[in-house]
XYZ file of C-alpha atoms in Angstrom:
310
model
C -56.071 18.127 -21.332
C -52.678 18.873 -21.816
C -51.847 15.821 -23.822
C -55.422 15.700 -26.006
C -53.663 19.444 -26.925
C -50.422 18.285 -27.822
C -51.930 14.988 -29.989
C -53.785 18.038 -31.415
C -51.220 19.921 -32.205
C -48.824 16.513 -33.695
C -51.769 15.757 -36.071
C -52.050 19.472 -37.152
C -48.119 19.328 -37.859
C -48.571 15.938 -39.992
C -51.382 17.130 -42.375
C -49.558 20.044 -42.444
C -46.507 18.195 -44.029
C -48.640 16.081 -46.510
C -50.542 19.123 -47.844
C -47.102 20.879 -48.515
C -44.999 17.816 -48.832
C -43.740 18.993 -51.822
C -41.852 22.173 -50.422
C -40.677 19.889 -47.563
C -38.985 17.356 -50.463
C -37.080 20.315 -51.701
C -35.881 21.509 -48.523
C -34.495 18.135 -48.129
C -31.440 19.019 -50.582
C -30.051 21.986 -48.724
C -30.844 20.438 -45.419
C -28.731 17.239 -46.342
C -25.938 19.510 -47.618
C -25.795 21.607 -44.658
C -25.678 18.488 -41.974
C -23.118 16.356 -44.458
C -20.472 19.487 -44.620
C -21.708 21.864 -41.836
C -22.561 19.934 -38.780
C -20.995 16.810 -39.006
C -17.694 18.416 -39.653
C -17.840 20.128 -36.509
C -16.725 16.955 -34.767
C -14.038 17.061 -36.024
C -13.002 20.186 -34.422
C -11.323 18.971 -31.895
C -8.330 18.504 -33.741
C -7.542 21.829 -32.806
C -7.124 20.808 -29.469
C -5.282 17.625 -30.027
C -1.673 16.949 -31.594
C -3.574 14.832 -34.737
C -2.135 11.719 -36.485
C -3.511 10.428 -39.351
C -3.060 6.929 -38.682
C -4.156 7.170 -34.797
C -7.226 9.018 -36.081
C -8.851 11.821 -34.165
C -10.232 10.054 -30.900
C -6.442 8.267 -30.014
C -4.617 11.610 -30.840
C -3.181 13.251 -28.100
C -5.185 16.080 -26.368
C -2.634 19.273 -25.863
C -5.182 21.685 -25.165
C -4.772 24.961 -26.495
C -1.067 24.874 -27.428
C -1.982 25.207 -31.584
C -3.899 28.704 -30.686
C -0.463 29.160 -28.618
C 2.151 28.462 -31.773
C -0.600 30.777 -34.252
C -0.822 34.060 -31.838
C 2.881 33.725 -30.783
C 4.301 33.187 -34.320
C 6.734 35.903 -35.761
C 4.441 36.855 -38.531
C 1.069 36.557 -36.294
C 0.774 40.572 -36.367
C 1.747 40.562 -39.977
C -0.753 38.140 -40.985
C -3.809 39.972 -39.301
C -2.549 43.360 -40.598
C -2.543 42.327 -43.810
C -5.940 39.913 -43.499
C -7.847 43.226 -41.884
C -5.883 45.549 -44.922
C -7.692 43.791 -47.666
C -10.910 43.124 -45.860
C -12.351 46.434 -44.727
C -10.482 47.385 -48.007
C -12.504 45.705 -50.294
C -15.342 46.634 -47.931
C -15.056 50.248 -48.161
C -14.943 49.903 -52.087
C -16.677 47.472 -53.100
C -20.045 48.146 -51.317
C -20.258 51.599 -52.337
C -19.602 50.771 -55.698
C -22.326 48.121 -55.698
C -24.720 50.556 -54.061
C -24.012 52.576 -57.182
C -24.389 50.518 -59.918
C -27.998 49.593 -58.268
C -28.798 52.756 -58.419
C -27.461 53.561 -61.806
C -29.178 50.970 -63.360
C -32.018 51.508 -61.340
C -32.564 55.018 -62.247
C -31.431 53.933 -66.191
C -35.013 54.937 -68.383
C -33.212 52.806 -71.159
C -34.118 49.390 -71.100
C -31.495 48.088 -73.820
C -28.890 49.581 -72.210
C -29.718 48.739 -68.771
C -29.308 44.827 -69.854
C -26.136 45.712 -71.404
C -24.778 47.405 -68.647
C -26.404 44.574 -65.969
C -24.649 41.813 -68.527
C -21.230 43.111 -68.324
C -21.148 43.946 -64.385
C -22.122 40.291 -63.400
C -19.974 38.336 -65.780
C -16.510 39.286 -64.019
C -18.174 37.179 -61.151
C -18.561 34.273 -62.903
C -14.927 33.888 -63.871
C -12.256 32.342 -61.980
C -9.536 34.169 -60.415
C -7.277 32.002 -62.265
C -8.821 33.727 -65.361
C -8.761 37.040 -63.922
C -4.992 36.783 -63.078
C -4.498 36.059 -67.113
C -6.291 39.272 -67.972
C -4.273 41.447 -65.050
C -1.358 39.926 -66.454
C -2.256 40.925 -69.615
C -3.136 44.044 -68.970
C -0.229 45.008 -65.487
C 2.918 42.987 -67.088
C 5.864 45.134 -67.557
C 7.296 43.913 -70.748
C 4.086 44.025 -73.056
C 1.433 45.110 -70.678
C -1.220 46.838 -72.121
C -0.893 49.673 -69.137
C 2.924 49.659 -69.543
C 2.563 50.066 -73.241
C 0.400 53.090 -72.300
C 3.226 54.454 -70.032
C 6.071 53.624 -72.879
C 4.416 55.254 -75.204
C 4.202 58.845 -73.222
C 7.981 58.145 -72.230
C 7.705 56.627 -69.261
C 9.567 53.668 -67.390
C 7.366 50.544 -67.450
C 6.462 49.240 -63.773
C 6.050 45.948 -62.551
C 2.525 45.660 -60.958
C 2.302 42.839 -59.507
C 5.783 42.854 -57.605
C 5.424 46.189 -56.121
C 4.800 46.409 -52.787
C 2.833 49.443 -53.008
C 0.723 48.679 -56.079
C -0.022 45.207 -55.074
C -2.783 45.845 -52.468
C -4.189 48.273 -54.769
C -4.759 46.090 -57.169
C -5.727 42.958 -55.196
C -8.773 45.916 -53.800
C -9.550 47.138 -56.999
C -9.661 43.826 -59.264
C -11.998 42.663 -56.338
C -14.021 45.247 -56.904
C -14.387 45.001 -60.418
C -15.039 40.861 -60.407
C -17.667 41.581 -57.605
C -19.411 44.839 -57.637
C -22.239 43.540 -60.336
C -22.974 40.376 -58.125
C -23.395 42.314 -54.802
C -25.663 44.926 -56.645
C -27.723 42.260 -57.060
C -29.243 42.525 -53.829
C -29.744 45.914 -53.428
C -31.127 45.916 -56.804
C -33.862 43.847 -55.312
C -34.142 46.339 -52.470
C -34.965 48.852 -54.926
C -37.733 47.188 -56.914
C -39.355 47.054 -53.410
C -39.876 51.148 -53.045
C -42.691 52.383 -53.534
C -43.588 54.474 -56.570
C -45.793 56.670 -55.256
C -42.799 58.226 -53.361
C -41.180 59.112 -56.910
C -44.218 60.470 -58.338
C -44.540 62.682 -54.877
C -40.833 63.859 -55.042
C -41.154 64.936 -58.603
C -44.370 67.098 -58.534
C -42.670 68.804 -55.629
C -39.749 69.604 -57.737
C -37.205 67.206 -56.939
C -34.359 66.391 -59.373
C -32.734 62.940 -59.705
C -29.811 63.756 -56.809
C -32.382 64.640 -54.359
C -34.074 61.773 -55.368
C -31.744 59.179 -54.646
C -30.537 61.190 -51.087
C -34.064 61.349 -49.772
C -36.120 58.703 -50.895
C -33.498 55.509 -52.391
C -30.632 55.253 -49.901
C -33.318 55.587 -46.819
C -35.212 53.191 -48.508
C -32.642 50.920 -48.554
C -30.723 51.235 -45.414
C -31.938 48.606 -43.720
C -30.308 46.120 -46.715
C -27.184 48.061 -46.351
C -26.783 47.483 -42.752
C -27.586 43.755 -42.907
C -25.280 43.426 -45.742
C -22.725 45.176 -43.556
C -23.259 42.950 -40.459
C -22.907 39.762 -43.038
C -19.345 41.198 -43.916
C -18.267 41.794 -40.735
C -19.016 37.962 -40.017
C -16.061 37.229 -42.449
C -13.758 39.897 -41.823
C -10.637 37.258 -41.304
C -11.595 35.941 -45.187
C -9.680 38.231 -47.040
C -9.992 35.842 -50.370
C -7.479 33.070 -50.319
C -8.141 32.251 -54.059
C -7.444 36.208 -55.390
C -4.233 36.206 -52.831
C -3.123 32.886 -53.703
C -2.856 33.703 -57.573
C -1.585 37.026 -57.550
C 0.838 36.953 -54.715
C 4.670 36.020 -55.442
C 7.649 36.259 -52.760
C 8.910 40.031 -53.280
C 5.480 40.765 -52.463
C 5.034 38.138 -49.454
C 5.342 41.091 -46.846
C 1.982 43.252 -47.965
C 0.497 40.064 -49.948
C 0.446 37.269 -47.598
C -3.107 36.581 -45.542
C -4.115 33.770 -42.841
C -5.450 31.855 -45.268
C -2.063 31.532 -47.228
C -0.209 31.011 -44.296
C -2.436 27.877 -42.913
C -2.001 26.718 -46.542
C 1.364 26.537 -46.315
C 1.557 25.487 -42.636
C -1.265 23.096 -42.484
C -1.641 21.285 -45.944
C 1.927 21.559 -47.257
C 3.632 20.910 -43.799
C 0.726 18.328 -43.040
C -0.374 20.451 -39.556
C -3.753 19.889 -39.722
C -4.535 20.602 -35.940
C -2.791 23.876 -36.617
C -5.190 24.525 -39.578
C -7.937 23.996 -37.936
C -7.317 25.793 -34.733
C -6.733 28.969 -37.006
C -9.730 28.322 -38.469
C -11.872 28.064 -34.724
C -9.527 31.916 -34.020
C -11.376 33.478 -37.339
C -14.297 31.797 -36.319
C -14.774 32.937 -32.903
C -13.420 36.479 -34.131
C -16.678 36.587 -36.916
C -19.123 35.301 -34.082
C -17.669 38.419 -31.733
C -18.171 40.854 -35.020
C -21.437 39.935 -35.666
C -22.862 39.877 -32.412
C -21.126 43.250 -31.156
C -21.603 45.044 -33.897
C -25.750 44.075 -34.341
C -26.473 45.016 -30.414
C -25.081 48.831 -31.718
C -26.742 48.545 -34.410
C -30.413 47.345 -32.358
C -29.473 50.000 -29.599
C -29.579 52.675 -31.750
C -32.961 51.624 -33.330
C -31.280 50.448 -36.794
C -32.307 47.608 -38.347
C -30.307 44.459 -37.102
C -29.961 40.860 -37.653
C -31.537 39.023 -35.033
């Protein structure tokens, strides 16, 4: 019986396959993707654990254990590193989602069609430009001797400032610049959120009287809550990747102190001093550190009857 059910079941599975075979041949892309340069990777994790040569390959290196984890947490500029890493993180969390959440709404709420394409255009572009790009037009715009900003300050008198070697400007504007290359790409998202309300609530709140605030406070951010929160528990998942790319570009040496990341630092440590098993064991701490995040923060969030990931 029990095998005449499972031969059932096998032969169900195959013509499912063949009817849809075409959906299964493009899942085969992302699947190959994900095992070529997710999972077979993770082998080769245990270099964190052993003191890796190149030329004895993984297998004959030596196995030390845990002393790479030992040299990261125990380094002089450890507490540095995860001050500043955390810093820019929750930073550009606590900016840039609410001003994503805004511009979804904005153009959301926009009756103007023409100008809500306009508007839509020029948030998303900053996204798709590098941040070697971006760094050109903050030069352009921060640099002390013909800065466009400093030329603003000149001209009412004041001292020009160099941005981007000032130790109290230069978070601001690695936060900031973040937010402005980002915030149309995450609205995406909760754009999509939106178009998923239902009208009939609209039409409700506005033959009871309600005007566009109450609106939005009542019926759109409820509605959309439960995106916010997932998005939220995504973000916590990377809250060691402060954005190696933005750092690496705009950060110089007077700077290092407020500027320099984990990322950087297992730049400099594992690529350009060739300590790979130190690289990767860094990468394991932020790893384990995301998993802890996600899973902490989604049991509060499931506990008090939110919506959660899993």
């Amino acid at each position: 019986m029990a095998n005449s059910l499972e031969k059932k079941r096998s032969s169900q599975l195959v013509r499912d396959i063949r009817r849809h075979k075409s959906v299964y041949l493009l899942l085969l892309f992302p699947l190959t993707y994900y095992i070529l340069f997710r999972y077979v990777p993770i082998f080769n994790g245990q270099i964190a654990f052993r003191d890796f040569m190149a030329l004895d390959g993984i297998l004959g290196s030596k196995w030390i254990g845990l002393k790479h984890f030992k040299t990261f947490t125990h380094s002089y500029y450890f507490w540095e590193l995860l001050r500043n890493t955390l810093m820019y993180s929750v930073g550009k969390l606590l900016f840039s989602l609410p001003l994503a959440i805004i511009l979804a709404i904005t153009i959301y709420e926009c009756n103007k069609p023409f100008l809500r394409k306009i508007v839509q255009t020029l948030a998303y572009l900053p996204h798709f430009l590098s941040w070697v790009i971006m760094y050109g037009i903050l030069l352009a715009l921060l640099a002390p001797g013909d800065g466009i900003i400093n030329d603003v300050i000149k001209l009412f008198g004041g001292k020009p400032l160099d941005f981007l070697t000032n130790t109290d400007a230069f978070p601001w504007i690695v936060i900031l610049s973040d937010a402005w290359k980002e915030m149309g790409w995450s609205a995406i998202i909760f754009i999509a959120a939106l178009m998923g309300i239902d009208p009939s609530l609209f039409e409700a709140a506005l033959v009871e009287g309600a005007n566009s605030w109450q609106r939005v406070r009542y019926i759109t951010l409820p509605s959309i809550l439960p995106v916010i929160v997932i998005v939220v528990l995504l973000r916590l998942g990377t809250i060691l990747d402060a954005g190696f790319n933005q750092i690496f570009m705009l950060y110089s040496t007077p700077v290092l102190s407020v500027a320099d990341i984990i990322d950087t630092w297992v730049y400099r440590q594992g690529l350009l001093e060739f300590q790979f098993g130190l690289a990767t064991a860094v990468g394991l701490f932020k790893g384990f550190i995301g998993m802890f995040l996600i899973l902490g923060s989604n049991r509060l969030v499931r506990r008090f009857g939110g919506s959660s990931l899993f």
